[in-house]
Short mmCIF file of C-alpha atoms and ligand atoms in Angstrom, two decimals:
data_model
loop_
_atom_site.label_atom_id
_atom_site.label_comp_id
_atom_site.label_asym_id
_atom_site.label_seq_id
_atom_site.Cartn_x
_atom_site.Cartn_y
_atom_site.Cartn_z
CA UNK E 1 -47.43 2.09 -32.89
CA UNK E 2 -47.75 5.38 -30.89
CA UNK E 3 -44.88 7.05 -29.55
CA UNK E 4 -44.76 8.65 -26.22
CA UNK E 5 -41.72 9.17 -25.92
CA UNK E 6 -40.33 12.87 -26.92
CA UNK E 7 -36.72 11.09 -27.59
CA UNK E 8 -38.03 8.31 -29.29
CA UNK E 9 -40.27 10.23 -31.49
CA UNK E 10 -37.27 12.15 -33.01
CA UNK E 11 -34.34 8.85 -32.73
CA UNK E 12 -34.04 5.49 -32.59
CA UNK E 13 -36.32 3.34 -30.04
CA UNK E 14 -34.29 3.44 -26.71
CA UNK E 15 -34.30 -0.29 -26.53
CA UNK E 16 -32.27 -0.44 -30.19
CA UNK E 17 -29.79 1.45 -28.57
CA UNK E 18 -29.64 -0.14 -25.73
CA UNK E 19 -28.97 -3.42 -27.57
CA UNK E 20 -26.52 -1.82 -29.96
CA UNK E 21 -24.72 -0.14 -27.17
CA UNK E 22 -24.42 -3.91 -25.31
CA UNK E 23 -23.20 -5.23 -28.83
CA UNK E 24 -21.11 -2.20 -30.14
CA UNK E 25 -19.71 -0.47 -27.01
CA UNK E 26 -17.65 -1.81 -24.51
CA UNK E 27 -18.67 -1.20 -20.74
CA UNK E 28 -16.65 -1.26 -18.23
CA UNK E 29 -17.89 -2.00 -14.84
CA UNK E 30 -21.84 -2.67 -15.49
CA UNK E 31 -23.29 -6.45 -16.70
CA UNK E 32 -25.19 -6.50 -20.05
CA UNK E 33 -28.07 -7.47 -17.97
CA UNK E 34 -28.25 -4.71 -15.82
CA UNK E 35 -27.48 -2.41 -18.80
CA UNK E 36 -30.94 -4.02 -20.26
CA UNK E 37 -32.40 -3.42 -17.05
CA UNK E 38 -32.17 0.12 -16.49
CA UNK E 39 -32.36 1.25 -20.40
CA UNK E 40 -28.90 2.19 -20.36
CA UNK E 41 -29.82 4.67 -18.66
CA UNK E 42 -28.96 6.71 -22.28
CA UNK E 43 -27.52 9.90 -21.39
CA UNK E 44 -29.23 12.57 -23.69
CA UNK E 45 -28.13 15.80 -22.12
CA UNK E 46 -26.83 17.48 -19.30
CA UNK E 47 -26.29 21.17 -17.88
CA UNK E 48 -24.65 22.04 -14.50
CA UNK E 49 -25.43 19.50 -12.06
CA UNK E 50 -27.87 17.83 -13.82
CA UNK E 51 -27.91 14.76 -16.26
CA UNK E 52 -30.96 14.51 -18.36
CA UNK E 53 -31.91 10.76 -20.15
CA UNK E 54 -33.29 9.55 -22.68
CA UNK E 55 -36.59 9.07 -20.64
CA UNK E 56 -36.85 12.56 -19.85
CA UNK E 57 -35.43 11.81 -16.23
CA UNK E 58 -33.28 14.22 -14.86
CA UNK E 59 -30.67 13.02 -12.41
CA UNK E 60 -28.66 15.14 -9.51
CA UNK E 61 -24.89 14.96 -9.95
CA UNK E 62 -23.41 13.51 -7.42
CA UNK E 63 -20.22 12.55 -9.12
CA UNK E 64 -19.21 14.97 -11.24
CA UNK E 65 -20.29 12.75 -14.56
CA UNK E 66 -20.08 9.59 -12.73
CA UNK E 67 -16.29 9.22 -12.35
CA UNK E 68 -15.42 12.63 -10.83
CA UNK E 69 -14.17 14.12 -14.48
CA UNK E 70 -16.74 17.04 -14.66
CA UNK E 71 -15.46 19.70 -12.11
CA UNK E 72 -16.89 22.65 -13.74
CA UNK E 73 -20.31 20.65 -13.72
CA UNK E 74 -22.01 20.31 -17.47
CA UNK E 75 -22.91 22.32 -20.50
CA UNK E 76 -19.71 24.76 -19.94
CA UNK E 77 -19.67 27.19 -23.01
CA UNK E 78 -16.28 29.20 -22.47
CA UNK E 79 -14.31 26.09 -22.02
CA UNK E 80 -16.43 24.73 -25.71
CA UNK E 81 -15.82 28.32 -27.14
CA UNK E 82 -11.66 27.84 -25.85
CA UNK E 83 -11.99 24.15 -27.47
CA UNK E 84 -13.53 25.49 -30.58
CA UNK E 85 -11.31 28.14 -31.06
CA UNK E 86 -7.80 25.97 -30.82
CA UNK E 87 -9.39 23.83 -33.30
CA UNK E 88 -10.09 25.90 -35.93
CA UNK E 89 -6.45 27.43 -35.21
CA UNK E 90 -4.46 24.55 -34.89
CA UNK E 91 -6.31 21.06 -33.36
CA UNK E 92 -3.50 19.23 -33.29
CA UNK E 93 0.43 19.02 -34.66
CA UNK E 94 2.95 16.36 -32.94
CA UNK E 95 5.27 17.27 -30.13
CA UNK E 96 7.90 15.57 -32.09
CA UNK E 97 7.65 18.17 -34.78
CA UNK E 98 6.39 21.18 -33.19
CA UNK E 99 6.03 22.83 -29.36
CA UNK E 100 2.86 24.38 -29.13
CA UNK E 101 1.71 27.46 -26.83
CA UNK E 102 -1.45 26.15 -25.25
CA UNK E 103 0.56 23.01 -23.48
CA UNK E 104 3.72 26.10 -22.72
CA UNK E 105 0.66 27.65 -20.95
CA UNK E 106 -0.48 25.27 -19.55
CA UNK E 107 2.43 23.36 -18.17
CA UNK E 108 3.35 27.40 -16.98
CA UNK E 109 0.42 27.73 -15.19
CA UNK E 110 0.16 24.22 -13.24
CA UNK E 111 3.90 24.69 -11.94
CA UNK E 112 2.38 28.20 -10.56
CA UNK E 113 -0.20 26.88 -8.68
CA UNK E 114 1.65 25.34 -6.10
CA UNK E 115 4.57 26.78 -3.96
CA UNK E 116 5.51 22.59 -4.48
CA UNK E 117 8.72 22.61 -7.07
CA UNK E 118 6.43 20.95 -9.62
CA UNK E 119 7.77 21.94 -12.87
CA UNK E 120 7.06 19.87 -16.02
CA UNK E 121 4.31 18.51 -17.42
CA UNK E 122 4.36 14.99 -19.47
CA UNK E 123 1.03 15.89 -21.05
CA UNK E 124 -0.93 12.42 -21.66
CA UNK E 125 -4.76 11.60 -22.26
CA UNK E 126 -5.88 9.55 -19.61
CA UNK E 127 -5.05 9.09 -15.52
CA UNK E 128 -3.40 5.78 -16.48
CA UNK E 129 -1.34 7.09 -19.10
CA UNK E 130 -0.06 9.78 -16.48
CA UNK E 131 0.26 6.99 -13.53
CA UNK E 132 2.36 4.76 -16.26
CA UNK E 133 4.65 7.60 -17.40
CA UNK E 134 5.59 8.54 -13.74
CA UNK E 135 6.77 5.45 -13.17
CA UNK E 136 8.72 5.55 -16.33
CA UNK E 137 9.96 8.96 -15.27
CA UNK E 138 10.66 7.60 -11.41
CA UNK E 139 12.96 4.92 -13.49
CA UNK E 140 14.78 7.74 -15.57
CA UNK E 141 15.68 9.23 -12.54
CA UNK E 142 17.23 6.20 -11.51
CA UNK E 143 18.76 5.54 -14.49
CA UNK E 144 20.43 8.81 -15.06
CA UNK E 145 21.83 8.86 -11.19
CA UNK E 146 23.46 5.65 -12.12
CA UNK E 147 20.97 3.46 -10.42
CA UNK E 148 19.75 1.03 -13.08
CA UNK E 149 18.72 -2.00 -11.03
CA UNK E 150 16.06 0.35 -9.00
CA UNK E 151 12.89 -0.54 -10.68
CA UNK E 152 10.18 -1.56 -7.87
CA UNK E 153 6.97 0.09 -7.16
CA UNK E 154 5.60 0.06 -3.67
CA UNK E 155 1.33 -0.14 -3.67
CA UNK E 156 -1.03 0.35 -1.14
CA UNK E 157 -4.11 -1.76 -0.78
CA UNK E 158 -7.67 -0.59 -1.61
CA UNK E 159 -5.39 2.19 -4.08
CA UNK E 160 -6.55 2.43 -7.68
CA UNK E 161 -4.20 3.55 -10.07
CA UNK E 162 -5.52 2.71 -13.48
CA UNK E 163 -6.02 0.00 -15.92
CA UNK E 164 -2.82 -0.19 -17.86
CA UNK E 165 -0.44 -3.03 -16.95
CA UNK E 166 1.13 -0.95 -14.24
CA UNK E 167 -2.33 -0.05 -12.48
CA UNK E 168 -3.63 -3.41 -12.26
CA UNK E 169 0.11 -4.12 -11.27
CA UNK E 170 -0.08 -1.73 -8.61
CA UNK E 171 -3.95 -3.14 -6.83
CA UNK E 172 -4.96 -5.07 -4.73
CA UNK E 173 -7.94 -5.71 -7.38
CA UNK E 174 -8.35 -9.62 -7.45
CA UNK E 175 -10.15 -9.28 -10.62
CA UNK E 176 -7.37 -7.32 -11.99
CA UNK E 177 -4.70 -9.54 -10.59
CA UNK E 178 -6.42 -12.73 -12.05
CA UNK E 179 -7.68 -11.40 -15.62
CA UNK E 180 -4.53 -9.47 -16.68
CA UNK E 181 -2.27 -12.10 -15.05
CA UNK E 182 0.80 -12.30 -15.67
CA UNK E 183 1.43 -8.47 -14.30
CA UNK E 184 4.49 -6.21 -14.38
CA UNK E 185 7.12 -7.62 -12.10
CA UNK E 186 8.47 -5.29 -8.90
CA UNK E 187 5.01 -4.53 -7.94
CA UNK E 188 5.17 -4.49 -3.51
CA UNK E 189 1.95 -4.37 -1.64
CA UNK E 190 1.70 -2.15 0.90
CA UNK E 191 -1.33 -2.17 3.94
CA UNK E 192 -3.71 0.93 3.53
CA UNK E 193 -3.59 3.88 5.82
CA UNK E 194 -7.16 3.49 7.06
CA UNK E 195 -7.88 5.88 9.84
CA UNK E 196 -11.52 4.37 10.84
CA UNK E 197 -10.15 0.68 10.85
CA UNK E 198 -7.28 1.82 13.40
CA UNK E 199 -6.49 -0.65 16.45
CA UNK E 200 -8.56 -0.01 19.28
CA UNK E 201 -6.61 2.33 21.49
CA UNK E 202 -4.61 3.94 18.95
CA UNK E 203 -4.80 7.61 18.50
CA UNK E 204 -5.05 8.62 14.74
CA UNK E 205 -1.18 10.14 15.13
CA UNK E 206 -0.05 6.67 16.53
CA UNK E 207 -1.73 5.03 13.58
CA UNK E 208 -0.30 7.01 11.31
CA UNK E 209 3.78 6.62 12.85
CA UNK E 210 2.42 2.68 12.48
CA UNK E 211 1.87 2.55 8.88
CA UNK E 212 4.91 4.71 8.00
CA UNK E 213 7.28 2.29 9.89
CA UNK E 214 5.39 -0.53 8.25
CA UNK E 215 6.25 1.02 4.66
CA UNK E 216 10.14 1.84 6.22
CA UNK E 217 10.17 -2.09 7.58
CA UNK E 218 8.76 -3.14 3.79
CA UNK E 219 11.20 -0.70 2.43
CA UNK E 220 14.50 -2.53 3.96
CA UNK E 221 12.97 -5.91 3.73
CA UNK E 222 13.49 -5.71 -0.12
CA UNK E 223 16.41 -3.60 -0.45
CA UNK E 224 15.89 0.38 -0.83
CA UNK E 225 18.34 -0.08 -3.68
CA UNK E 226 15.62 -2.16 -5.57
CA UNK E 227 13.37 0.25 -5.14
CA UNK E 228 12.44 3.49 -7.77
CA UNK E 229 9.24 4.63 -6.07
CA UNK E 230 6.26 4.66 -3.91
CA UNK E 231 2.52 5.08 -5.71
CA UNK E 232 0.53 6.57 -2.86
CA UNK E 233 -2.98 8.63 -3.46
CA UNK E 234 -2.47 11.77 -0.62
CA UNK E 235 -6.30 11.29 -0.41
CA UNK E 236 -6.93 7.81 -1.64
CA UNK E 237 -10.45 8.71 -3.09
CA UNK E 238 -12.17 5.18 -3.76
CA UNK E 239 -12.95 4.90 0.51
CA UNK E 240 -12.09 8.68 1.09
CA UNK E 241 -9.43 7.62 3.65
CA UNK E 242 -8.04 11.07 4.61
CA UNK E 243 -4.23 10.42 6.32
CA UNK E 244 -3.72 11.65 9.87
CA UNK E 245 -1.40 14.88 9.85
CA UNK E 246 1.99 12.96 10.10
CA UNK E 247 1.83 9.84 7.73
CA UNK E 248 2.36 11.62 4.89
CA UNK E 249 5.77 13.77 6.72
CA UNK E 250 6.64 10.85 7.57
CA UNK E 251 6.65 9.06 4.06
CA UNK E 252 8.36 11.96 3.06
CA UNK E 253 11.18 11.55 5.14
CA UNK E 254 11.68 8.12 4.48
CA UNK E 255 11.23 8.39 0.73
CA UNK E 256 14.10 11.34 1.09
CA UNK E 257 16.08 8.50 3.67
CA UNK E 258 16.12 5.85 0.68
CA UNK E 259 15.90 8.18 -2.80
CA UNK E 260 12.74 6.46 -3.49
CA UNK E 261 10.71 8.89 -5.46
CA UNK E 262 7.05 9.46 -3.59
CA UNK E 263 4.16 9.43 -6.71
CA UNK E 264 1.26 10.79 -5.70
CA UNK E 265 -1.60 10.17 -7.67
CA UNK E 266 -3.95 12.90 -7.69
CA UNK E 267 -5.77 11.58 -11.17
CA UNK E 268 -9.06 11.58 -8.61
CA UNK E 269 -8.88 14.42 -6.25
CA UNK E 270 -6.44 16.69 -7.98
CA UNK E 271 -7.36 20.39 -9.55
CA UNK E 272 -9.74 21.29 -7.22
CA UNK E 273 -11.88 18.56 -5.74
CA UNK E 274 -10.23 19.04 -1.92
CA UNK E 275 -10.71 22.41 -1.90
CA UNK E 276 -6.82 22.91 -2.45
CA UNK E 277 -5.81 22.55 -6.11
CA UNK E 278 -4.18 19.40 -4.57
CA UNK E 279 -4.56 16.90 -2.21
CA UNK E 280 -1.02 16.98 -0.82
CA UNK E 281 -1.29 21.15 0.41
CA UNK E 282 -3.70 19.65 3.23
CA UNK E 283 -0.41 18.33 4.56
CA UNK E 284 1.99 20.60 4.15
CA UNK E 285 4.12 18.13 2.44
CA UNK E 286 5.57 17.96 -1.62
CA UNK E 287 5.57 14.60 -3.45
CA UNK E 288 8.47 14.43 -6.42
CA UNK E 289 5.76 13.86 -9.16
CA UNK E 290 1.99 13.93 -8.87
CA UNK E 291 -0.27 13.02 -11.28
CA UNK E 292 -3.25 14.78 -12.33
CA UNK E 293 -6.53 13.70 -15.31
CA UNK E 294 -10.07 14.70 -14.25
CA UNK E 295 -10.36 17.76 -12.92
CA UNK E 296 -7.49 19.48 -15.28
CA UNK E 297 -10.03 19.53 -18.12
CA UNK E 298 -13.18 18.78 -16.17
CA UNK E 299 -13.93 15.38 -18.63
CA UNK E 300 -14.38 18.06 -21.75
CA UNK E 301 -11.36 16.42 -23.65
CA UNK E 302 -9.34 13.66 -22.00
CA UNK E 303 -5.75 15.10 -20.31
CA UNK E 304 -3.98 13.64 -18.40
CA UNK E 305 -0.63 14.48 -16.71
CA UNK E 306 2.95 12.90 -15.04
CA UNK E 307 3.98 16.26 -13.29
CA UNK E 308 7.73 16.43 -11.86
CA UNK E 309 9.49 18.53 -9.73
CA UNK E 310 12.52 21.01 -10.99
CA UNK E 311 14.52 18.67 -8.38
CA UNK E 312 13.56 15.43 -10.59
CA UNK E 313 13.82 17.08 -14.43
CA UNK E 314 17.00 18.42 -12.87
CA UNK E 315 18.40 15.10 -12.78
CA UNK E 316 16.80 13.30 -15.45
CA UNK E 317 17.91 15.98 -18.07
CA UNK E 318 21.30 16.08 -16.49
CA UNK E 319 24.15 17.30 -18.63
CA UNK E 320 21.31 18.47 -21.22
CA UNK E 321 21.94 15.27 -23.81
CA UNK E 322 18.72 13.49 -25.26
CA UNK E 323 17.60 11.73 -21.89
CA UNK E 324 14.01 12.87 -22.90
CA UNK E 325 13.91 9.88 -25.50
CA UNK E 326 14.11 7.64 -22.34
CA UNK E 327 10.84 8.75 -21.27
CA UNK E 328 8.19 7.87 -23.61
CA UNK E 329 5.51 10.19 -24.98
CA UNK E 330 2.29 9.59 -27.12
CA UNK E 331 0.61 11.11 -30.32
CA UNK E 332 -1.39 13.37 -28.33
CA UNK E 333 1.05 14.77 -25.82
CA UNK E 334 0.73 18.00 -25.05
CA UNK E 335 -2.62 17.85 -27.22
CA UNK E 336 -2.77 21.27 -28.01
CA UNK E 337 -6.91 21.49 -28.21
CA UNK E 338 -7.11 19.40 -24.49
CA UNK E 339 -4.39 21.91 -23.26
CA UNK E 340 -6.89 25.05 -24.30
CA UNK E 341 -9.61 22.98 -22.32
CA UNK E 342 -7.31 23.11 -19.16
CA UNK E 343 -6.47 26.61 -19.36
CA UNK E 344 -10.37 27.49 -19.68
CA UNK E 345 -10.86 25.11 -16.65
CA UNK E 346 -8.12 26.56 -14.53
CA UNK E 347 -9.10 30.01 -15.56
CA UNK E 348 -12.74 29.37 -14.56
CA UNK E 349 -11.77 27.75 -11.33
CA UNK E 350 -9.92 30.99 -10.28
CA UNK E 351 -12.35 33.22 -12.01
CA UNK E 352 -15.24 31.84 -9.86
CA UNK E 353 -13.37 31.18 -6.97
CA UNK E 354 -14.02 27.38 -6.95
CA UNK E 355 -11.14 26.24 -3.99
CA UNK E 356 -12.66 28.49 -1.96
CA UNK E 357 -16.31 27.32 -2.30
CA UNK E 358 -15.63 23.56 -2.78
CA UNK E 359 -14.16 23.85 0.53
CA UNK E 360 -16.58 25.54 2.60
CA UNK E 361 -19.57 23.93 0.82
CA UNK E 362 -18.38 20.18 1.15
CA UNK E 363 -17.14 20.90 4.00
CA UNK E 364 -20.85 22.16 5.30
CA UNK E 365 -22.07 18.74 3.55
CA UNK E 366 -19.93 16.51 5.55
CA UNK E 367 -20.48 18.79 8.60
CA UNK E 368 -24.48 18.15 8.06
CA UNK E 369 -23.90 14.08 7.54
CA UNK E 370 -22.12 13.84 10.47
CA UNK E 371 -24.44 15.74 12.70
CA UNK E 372 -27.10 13.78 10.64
CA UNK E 373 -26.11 10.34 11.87
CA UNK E 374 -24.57 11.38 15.13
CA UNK E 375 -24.86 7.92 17.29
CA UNK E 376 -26.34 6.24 14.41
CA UNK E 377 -25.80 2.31 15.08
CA UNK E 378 -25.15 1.62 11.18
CA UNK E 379 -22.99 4.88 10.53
CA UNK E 380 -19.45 3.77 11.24
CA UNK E 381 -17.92 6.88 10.10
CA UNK E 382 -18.13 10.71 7.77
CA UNK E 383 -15.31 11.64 6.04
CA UNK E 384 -13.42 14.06 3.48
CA UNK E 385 -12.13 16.77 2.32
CA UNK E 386 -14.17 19.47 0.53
CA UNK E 387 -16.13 17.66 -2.35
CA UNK E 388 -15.11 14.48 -1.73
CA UNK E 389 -16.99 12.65 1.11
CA UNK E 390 -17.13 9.01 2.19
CA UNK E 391 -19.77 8.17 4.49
CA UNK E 392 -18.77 4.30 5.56
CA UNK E 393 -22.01 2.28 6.97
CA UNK E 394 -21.50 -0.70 9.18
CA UNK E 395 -23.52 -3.76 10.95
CA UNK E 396 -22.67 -2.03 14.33
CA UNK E 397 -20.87 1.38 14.94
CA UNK E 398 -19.86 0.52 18.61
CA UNK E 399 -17.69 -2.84 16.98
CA UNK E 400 -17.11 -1.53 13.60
CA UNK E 401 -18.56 -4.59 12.32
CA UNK E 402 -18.92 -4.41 9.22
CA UNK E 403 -22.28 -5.60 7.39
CA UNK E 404 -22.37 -9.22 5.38
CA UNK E 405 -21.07 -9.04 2.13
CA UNK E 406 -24.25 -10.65 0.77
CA UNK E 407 -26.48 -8.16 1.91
CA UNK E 408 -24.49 -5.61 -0.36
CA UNK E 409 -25.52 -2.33 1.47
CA UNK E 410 -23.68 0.06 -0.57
CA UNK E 411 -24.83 -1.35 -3.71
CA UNK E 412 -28.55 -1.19 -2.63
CA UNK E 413 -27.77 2.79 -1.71
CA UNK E 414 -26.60 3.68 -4.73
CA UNK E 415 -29.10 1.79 -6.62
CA UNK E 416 -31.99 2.97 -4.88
CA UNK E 417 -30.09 6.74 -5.14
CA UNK E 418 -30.31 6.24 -9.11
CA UNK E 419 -33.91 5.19 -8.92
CA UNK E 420 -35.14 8.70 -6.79
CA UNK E 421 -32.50 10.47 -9.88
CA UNK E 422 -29.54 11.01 -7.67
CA UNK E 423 -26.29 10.16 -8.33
CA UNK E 424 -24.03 8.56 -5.71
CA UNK E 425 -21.61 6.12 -5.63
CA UNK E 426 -21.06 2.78 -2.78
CA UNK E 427 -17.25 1.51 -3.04
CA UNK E 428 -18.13 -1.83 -0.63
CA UNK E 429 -20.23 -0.03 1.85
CA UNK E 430 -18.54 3.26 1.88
CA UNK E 431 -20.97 5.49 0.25
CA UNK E 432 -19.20 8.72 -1.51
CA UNK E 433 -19.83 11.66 -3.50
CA UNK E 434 -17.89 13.91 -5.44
CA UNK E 435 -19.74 16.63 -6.70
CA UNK E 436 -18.61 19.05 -9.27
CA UNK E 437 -16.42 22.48 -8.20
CA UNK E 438 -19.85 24.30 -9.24
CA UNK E 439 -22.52 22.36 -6.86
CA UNK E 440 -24.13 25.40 -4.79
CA UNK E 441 -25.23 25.53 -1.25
CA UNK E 442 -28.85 24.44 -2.78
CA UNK E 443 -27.46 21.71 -5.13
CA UNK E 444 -25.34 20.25 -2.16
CA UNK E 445 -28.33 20.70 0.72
CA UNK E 446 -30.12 18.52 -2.17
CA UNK E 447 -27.98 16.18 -2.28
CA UNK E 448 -27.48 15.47 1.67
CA UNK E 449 -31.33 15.18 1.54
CA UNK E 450 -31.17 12.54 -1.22
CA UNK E 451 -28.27 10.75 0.14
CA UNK E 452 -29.87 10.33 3.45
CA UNK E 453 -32.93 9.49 1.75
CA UNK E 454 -31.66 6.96 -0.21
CA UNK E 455 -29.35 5.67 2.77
CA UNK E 456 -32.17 5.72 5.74
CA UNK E 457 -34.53 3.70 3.67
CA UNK E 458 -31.95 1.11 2.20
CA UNK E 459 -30.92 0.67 6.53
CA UNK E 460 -34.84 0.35 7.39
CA UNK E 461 -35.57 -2.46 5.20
CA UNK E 462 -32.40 -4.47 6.56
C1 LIG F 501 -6.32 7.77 -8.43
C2 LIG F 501 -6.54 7.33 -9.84
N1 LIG F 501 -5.49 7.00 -10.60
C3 LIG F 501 -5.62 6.62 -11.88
C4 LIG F 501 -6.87 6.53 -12.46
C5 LIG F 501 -7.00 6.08 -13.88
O1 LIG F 501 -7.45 7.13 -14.69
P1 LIG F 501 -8.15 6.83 -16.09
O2 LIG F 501 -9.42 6.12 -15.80
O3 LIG F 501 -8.35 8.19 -16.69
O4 LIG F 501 -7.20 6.02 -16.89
C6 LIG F 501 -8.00 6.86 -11.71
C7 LIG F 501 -9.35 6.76 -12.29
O5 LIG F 501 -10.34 6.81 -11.63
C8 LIG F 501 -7.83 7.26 -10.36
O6 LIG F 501 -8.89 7.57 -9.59
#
């Protein structure tokens, strides 16, 4: 048999792997079938904001990696020098035994990058793991205020927060809710704050007073004593559904009215992505713990982190006894080669001046969609906040009707994006991107072309 193929002519045949990889490898997210179907595609390579496969196709980055992880875009040697240099020092020892400097560092440097009162880190490996350990930490400070029997969670709809037993806990997900069932009791759902999907003859400002008074009515409907915290994304990233200016004061204020402890989860946007290093400085606004995966390490080695305010540890650690064994921590906290991966990601960020670009970059790219679709009937509405950007098609602008499930709009973008080599993601028929810190004005003009591309042609065959 003759080879063409320059991969397969030095590994195994593509479709081996493909089968081993259905049999072998858990995927999350994408059928067997459609695995089969597209050859994996098997991920070979990648540099910048590029992702070569197996095929020898090379694909534009739309998504940082896929799921927003690679900030600093692909291929980055200082942060693999910084990796390979804590591991031949000292990979790995247990918190438990020893402290270690890159995770005093590191935790020293995040408190510093905000003017917030965040303070300490509760290092973890994954955005769930960081999600589930603030909620452990929102309990502590409960606890140690005397305040046992406040254990609920307030959740928004259309939120993600993770696959551990609290995120599914904390969605709306129905396939979440049904295949984990039963889920973590004191779980209270919460409406989104969707700006687009506003009553007609609202202003956004009136919207937003709405939806805060909807969380303060939820709030006293089951007892602010019951309650330990509210999980709220500043930026919920899934639709890109940027708050007006006052809902998040205002769930401020009433999280400071009731104690309830605001966590915002900044696993998605956080470290970078908004142009801010986080979501909540569009706002002017400080949450008592955020949480932050992704973008801290930019996907080289999974991190993940609970962060807390002085105000918080202050009263968790109280009279200084052991009320650290209350919270609980892993193996890897404070994973000493992950923590070197964040310092060579922060350092880069500020080195290269990455806020500064990812904001007036994506802002130019949302800027260019919007003046793109002006008065187009199917583009409800553009959206975001430096490189993340939602672009939300409908049936009809004028109504905001949306389009028939069945016809699966934002599916068919994406798809037909990944066919022309272009990454983008649909979440229902909001289309978004979240390209890495890095993207250029000539990567990100590409990609407006390729997502209007993509979009135009998937809305002309409808
Ligand atoms: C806002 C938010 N929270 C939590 C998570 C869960 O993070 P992980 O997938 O690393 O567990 C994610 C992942 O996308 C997220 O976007």
């Amino acid at each position: 048999m003759s080879v063409t193929n320059k991969y397969e002519a030095h590994h195994n045949p593509i479709g081996d792997l493909v089968e081993d990889s259905i049999r072998f490898v858990w995927r999350h997210g994408v059928a067997a079938a459609a695995t089969r179907e597209a050859r994996g595609p098997l991920a070979v390579s990648a540099s910048g904001v590029h992702v070569t496969d197996a095929d020898g196709r090379v694909y534009l980055d739309g998504l940082s990696g896929g799921s927003a992880a690679a900030t600093l875009g692909h291929g980055r040697v200082d942060v693999a020098d910084a990796v390979h240099a804590q591991m031949t020092t000292l990979h790995w020892v247990s918190l438990r035994t020893f402290i270690n400097e890159p995770s005093i560092e590191l935790g020293r440097r995040i408190a510093g990058l905000t003017d917030a009162g965040l303070q300490t880190s509760f290092f973890v490996s994954s955005g769930s793991e960081a999600v589930e350990s603030a909620t452990q930490l929102a309990k502590s400070y409960h606890r140690a205020k005397g305040n046992p029997e406040r254990t609920k969670f307030l959740y928004r709809k259309t939120g993600y927060h993770g696959t551990t037993l609290v995120g599914a806990s904390a969605s709306d997900n129905q396939e979440f809710r049904t295949w984990f069932a039963p889920l973590a009791p004191g779980f209270v759902e919460l409406d989104a704050c969707y700006p687009y999907r506003r009553p007609d003859g609202m202003t956004e400002e009136e919207y937003g007073d709405a939806c805060a008074d909807a969380i303060e009515a939820t709030i006293l409907a089951e007892g602010p004593e019951t309650i330990a915290g509210i999980l709220a994304e500043s930026i919920p990233a899934a639709l890109v559904l940027v708050p007006p200016a006052n809902y998040l004061r205002r769930l401020r204020e009433i999280c400071d009215r009731y104690d309830i402890l605001w966590i915002d989860d900044e696993v998605f946007i956080g470290v970078g992505r908004t142009g801010r290093w986080f979501g909540f400085e569009h706002f002017g606004v400080t949450p008592d713990i955020v949480t932050s995966s992704k973008g801290i390490t930019g996907g080289y080695v999974p991190l993940g982190a609970a962060i807390a305010t002085g105000r918080v540890m202050e009263t968790i650690y109280g009279d200084g006894a052991a009320t650290q064994a209350k919270v609980s921590g892993h193996t890897y906290a404070a994973h000493p080669t992950a923590c070197a991966a964040g310092l060579a990601v922060l350092d880069a960020i500020e080195k290269e001046h990455l806020l500064e670009s990812t904001a007036r970059i994506g802002e130019g790219m949302i800027e260019a969609f919007r003046s793109r679709y002006a008065g187009h009937p199917n583009v409800g509405d553009v959206r975001g906040k430096g490189f993340l950007i939602g672009i939300e098609l409908v049936e009809d602008a004028g109504t905001k009707a949306p389009f028939a499930k069945q016809l699966a709009v934002g599916r068919r973008v994406m798809d037909r994006a990944m066919e022309q080599n272009f990454m983008l993601r649909a979440t229902g028929d909001v289309i978004t991107l979240f390209p890495a810190l890095v993207t250029t004005q000539q990567d990100a003009d590409d990609m407006v072309a390729a997502t209007c591309r993509a979009i135009d042609e998937v809305l002309g065959e409808l």
